[in-house]
mmCIF file of C-alpha atoms in Angstrom:
data_model
loop_
_atom_site.group_PDB
_atom_site.id
_atom_site.type_symbol
_atom_site.label_atom_id
_atom_site.label_comp_id
_atom_site.label_asym_id
_atom_site.label_seq_id
_atom_site.Cartn_x
_atom_site.Cartn_y
_atom_site.Cartn_z
ATOM 1 C CA MET A 247 -53.433 247.495 -126.163
ATOM 2 C CA ILE A 248 -53.047 249.212 -129.720
ATOM 3 C CA GLN A 249 -52.953 252.376 -128.552
ATOM 4 C CA ASP A 250 -53.039 254.082 -132.642
ATOM 5 C CA ILE A 251 -55.485 252.700 -133.979
ATOM 6 C CA ASN A 252 -53.674 253.423 -137.884
ATOM 7 C CA ASN A 253 -51.367 250.196 -136.813
ATOM 8 C CA LEU A 254 -53.987 247.972 -137.311
ATOM 9 C CA TYR A 255 -54.918 249.329 -141.287
ATOM 10 C CA GLU A 256 -51.511 248.599 -141.162
ATOM 11 C CA LEU A 257 -51.420 244.578 -140.264
ATOM 12 C CA THR A 258 -51.065 241.382 -142.644
ATOM 13 C CA LEU A 259 -53.932 239.559 -142.669
ATOM 14 C CA ALA A 260 -51.826 236.894 -141.658
ATOM 15 C CA GLU A 261 -51.185 239.460 -138.877
ATOM 16 C CA LYS A 262 -55.271 240.442 -137.902
ATOM 17 C CA LEU A 263 -55.652 236.392 -137.974
ATOM 18 C CA ALA A 264 -53.585 236.071 -135.937
ATOM 19 C CA ARG A 265 -54.497 239.297 -133.582
ATOM 20 C CA VAL A 266 -58.531 237.724 -133.692
ATOM 21 C CA SER A 267 -57.313 234.207 -132.493
ATOM 22 C CA ARG A 268 -55.823 236.296 -130.289
ATOM 23 C CA LEU A 269 -58.222 238.489 -128.442
ATOM 24 C CA TRP A 270 -60.401 236.037 -129.105
ATOM 25 C CA LYS A 271 -58.911 233.252 -126.607
ATOM 26 C CA MET A 272 -58.233 237.002 -124.133
ATOM 27 C CA VAL A 273 -62.012 237.143 -123.909
ATOM 28 C CA ALA A 274 -62.869 233.345 -123.591
ATOM 29 C CA ASP A 275 -59.614 232.699 -121.013
ATOM 30 C CA ARG A 276 -61.465 235.316 -119.203
ATOM 31 C CA GLU A 277 -64.630 234.492 -119.054
ATOM 32 C CA LEU A 278 -63.594 231.089 -117.688
ATOM 33 C CA SER A 279 -60.706 231.989 -115.425
ATOM 34 C CA PRO A 280 -63.618 232.657 -112.730
ATOM 35 C CA LEU A 281 -64.623 228.411 -113.150
ATOM 36 C CA GLY A 282 -60.376 227.789 -112.219
ATOM 37 C CA LEU A 283 -59.193 227.263 -115.946
ATOM 38 C CA THR A 284 -57.011 228.933 -118.037
ATOM 39 C CA HIS A 285 -56.301 228.788 -122.289
ATOM 40 C CA PRO A 286 -55.454 225.180 -121.947
ATOM 41 C CA ARG A 287 -57.446 223.648 -119.995
ATOM 42 C CA TRP A 288 -60.457 224.685 -121.208
ATOM 43 C CA THR A 289 -59.703 224.080 -124.592
ATOM 44 C CA ALA A 290 -58.399 220.127 -123.217
ATOM 45 C CA LEU A 291 -61.507 219.070 -121.574
ATOM 46 C CA TRP A 292 -63.212 221.294 -124.908
ATOM 47 C CA LYS A 293 -62.149 218.651 -127.204
ATOM 48 C CA LEU A 294 -61.808 216.255 -125.096
ATOM 49 C CA GLN A 295 -65.782 216.240 -124.497
ATOM 50 C CA ARG A 296 -66.129 216.604 -128.602
ATOM 51 C CA LEU A 297 -63.581 213.879 -129.532
ATOM 52 C CA GLY A 298 -65.743 211.122 -126.207
ATOM 53 C CA ASP A 299 -64.783 210.231 -123.372
ATOM 54 C CA ASN A 300 -61.779 207.301 -123.720
ATOM 55 C CA ILE A 301 -59.404 208.891 -126.222
ATOM 56 C CA SER A 302 -55.377 208.004 -126.282
ATOM 57 C CA GLN A 303 -53.065 211.191 -124.762
ATOM 58 C CA LYS A 304 -52.072 211.152 -127.893
ATOM 59 C CA GLN A 305 -55.477 211.885 -129.831
ATOM 60 C CA LEU A 306 -56.730 214.582 -128.033
ATOM 61 C CA ALA A 307 -52.320 215.326 -128.624
ATOM 62 C CA ASP A 308 -53.307 214.973 -132.830
ATOM 63 C CA SER A 309 -56.569 216.358 -132.273
ATOM 64 C CA LEU A 310 -55.258 219.665 -130.500
ATOM 65 C CA GLU A 311 -52.267 220.285 -133.162
ATOM 66 C CA ILE A 312 -49.769 219.864 -130.270
ATOM 67 C CA GLU A 313 -47.248 218.249 -129.083
ATOM 68 C CA LEU A 314 -47.425 215.192 -126.059
ATOM 69 C CA ALA A 315 -44.957 216.797 -124.291
ATOM 70 C CA SER A 316 -46.709 220.141 -124.063
ATOM 71 C CA LEU A 317 -49.959 218.013 -123.463
ATOM 72 C CA MET A 318 -48.309 216.213 -120.582
ATOM 73 C CA ARG A 319 -48.238 219.072 -117.544
ATOM 74 C CA THR A 320 -52.021 220.393 -118.415
ATOM 75 C CA LEU A 321 -53.259 217.014 -118.693
ATOM 76 C CA LYS A 322 -52.284 216.506 -114.848
ATOM 77 C CA GLN A 323 -53.849 219.396 -114.234
ATOM 78 C CA LEU A 324 -56.945 218.669 -114.300
ATOM 79 C CA GLU A 325 -56.128 215.095 -112.942
ATOM 80 C CA GLU A 326 -55.473 217.282 -109.655
ATOM 81 C CA GLN A 327 -58.500 219.087 -110.016
ATOM 82 C CA SER A 328 -61.009 215.985 -110.500
ATOM 83 C CA LEU A 329 -61.884 216.280 -113.275
ATOM 84 C CA ILE A 330 -60.107 214.213 -115.804
ATOM 85 C CA THR A 331 -58.916 210.096 -114.609
ATOM 86 C CA ARG A 332 -56.779 208.071 -116.965
ATOM 87 C CA HIS A 333 -55.719 205.130 -117.322
ATOM 88 C CA HIS A 334 -53.131 202.039 -118.971
ATOM 89 C CA CYS A 335 -55.335 200.771 -122.740
ATOM 90 C CA ILE A 336 -56.419 197.491 -122.075
ATOM 91 C CA SER A 337 -54.296 196.489 -125.655
ATOM 92 C CA ASP A 338 -51.599 198.678 -125.578
ATOM 93 C CA LYS A 339 -50.394 199.452 -122.574
ATOM 94 C CA ARG A 340 -47.791 202.949 -123.040
ATOM 95 C CA ALA A 341 -50.824 203.733 -124.678
ATOM 96 C CA ARG A 342 -53.082 205.969 -121.365
ATOM 97 C CA ILE A 343 -57.140 206.672 -122.138
ATOM 98 C CA ILE A 344 -58.156 209.630 -120.388
ATOM 99 C CA SER A 345 -61.928 209.704 -119.184
ATOM 100 C CA LEU A 346 -63.776 212.791 -118.198
ATOM 101 C CA THR A 347 -65.317 212.453 -114.161
ATOM 102 C CA ASP A 348 -68.516 213.365 -113.350
ATOM 103 C CA GLU A 349 -67.028 216.677 -112.762
ATOM 104 C CA GLY A 350 -65.311 217.762 -115.639
ATOM 105 C CA ARG A 351 -68.766 216.898 -117.091
ATOM 106 C CA LEU A 352 -70.182 218.890 -114.897
ATOM 107 C CA LEU A 353 -67.920 222.095 -115.347
ATOM 108 C CA ILE A 354 -68.239 221.846 -119.516
ATOM 109 C CA GLN A 355 -70.896 222.494 -119.181
ATOM 110 C CA GLN A 356 -70.734 225.840 -117.385
ATOM 111 C CA MET A 357 -68.041 226.029 -119.795
ATOM 112 C CA GLU A 358 -70.106 225.592 -122.733
ATOM 113 C CA THR A 359 -72.520 227.741 -121.424
ATOM 114 C CA ARG A 360 -69.869 231.026 -120.998
ATOM 115 C CA ILE A 361 -68.173 229.915 -124.343
ATOM 116 C CA LEU A 362 -71.165 229.972 -126.243
ATOM 117 C CA GLN A 363 -71.338 233.538 -124.426
ATOM 118 C CA VAL A 364 -68.517 234.371 -125.167
ATOM 119 C CA ARG A 365 -69.103 233.101 -129.237
ATOM 120 C CA ARG A 366 -72.843 235.484 -129.725
ATOM 121 C CA GLN A 367 -70.395 238.387 -128.445
ATOM 122 C CA LEU A 368 -67.324 238.406 -130.370
ATOM 123 C CA LEU A 369 -69.768 238.116 -133.287
ATOM 124 C CA SER A 370 -72.433 240.314 -132.925
ATOM 125 C CA GLU A 371 -73.556 242.664 -135.368
ATOM 126 C CA ILE A 372 -72.284 239.870 -138.155
ATOM 127 C CA ASN A 373 -75.649 238.443 -140.454
ATOM 128 C CA ASP A 374 -75.310 234.864 -140.794
ATOM 129 C CA ASP A 375 -74.586 234.520 -144.446
ATOM 130 C CA GLU A 376 -71.204 236.345 -143.784
ATOM 131 C CA LEU A 377 -69.944 234.156 -141.030
ATOM 132 C CA MET A 378 -70.848 231.550 -143.585
ATOM 133 C CA LYS A 379 -68.767 233.075 -146.047
ATOM 134 C CA LEU A 380 -65.834 233.364 -143.232
ATOM 135 C CA SER A 381 -66.564 229.650 -142.077
ATOM 136 C CA GLN A 382 -66.049 229.177 -145.827
ATOM 137 C CA ILE A 383 -62.591 230.884 -146.208
ATOM 138 C CA LEU A 384 -61.223 229.899 -143.216
ATOM 139 C CA GLU A 385 -61.590 226.452 -144.588
ATOM 140 C CA GLN A 386 -60.337 227.217 -147.744
ATOM 141 C CA ILE A 387 -57.193 228.399 -146.161
ATOM 142 C CA SER A 388 -56.314 226.021 -144.135
ATOM 143 C CA GLU A 389 -56.782 223.488 -146.796
ATOM 144 C CA ASN A 390 -54.413 225.207 -148.796
ATOM 145 C CA ALA A 391 -52.379 225.374 -146.117
ATOM 146 C CA LEU A 392 -51.661 221.809 -145.461
ATOM 147 C CA GLU A 393 -52.030 221.062 -148.479
ATOM 148 C CA ALA A 394 -47.925 223.730 -149.058
ATOM 149 C CA LEU A 395 -47.164 221.575 -145.713
ATOM 150 C CA SER A 396 -47.658 218.495 -147.461
ATOM 151 C CA THR A 397 -46.401 219.766 -150.754
ATOM 152 C CA LEU A 398 -42.952 220.813 -148.307
ATOM 153 C CA SER A 399 -42.617 217.570 -145.962
ATOM 154 C CA ASP A 400 -42.693 215.175 -149.743
ATOM 155 C CA GLN A 401 -39.775 217.188 -151.173
ATOM 156 C CA PRO A 402 -36.751 215.931 -150.147
ATOM 157 C CA SER A 403 -33.649 217.988 -147.931
ATOM 158 C CA ILE A 404 -30.963 218.741 -149.222
#
């Protein structure tokens, strides 16, 4: 990975946030790879389970903050693994609804055990107060970014 530890001290805050995110993802991916899951697959399953069954593909893409086209390949793979099913919405034939299968639910239980272990490992030696403060800070940064994006989209294009 990083050969010179001094490089870490020169990273900007944004680079540090991106690095933490990337490393966390790498640890989680390594832990979940024995289950036959890639990052896009396990995050889609995780989010689907959190949102509840029978949501549209578009809703899932929006909640993952990715384009629907980017999600389609992942959903096809999850369907081929018999972890989800997709069917047309009764009220809108254009929309496809996603549901977890029993196999998908069982796999998510295994995933959760491994994901929680990763979380415990990566957050070790960080006390509850520090973790709460970090969570609040990250939430505020997210809100500020969303506000900046909203402001930018309200401006007329030249």
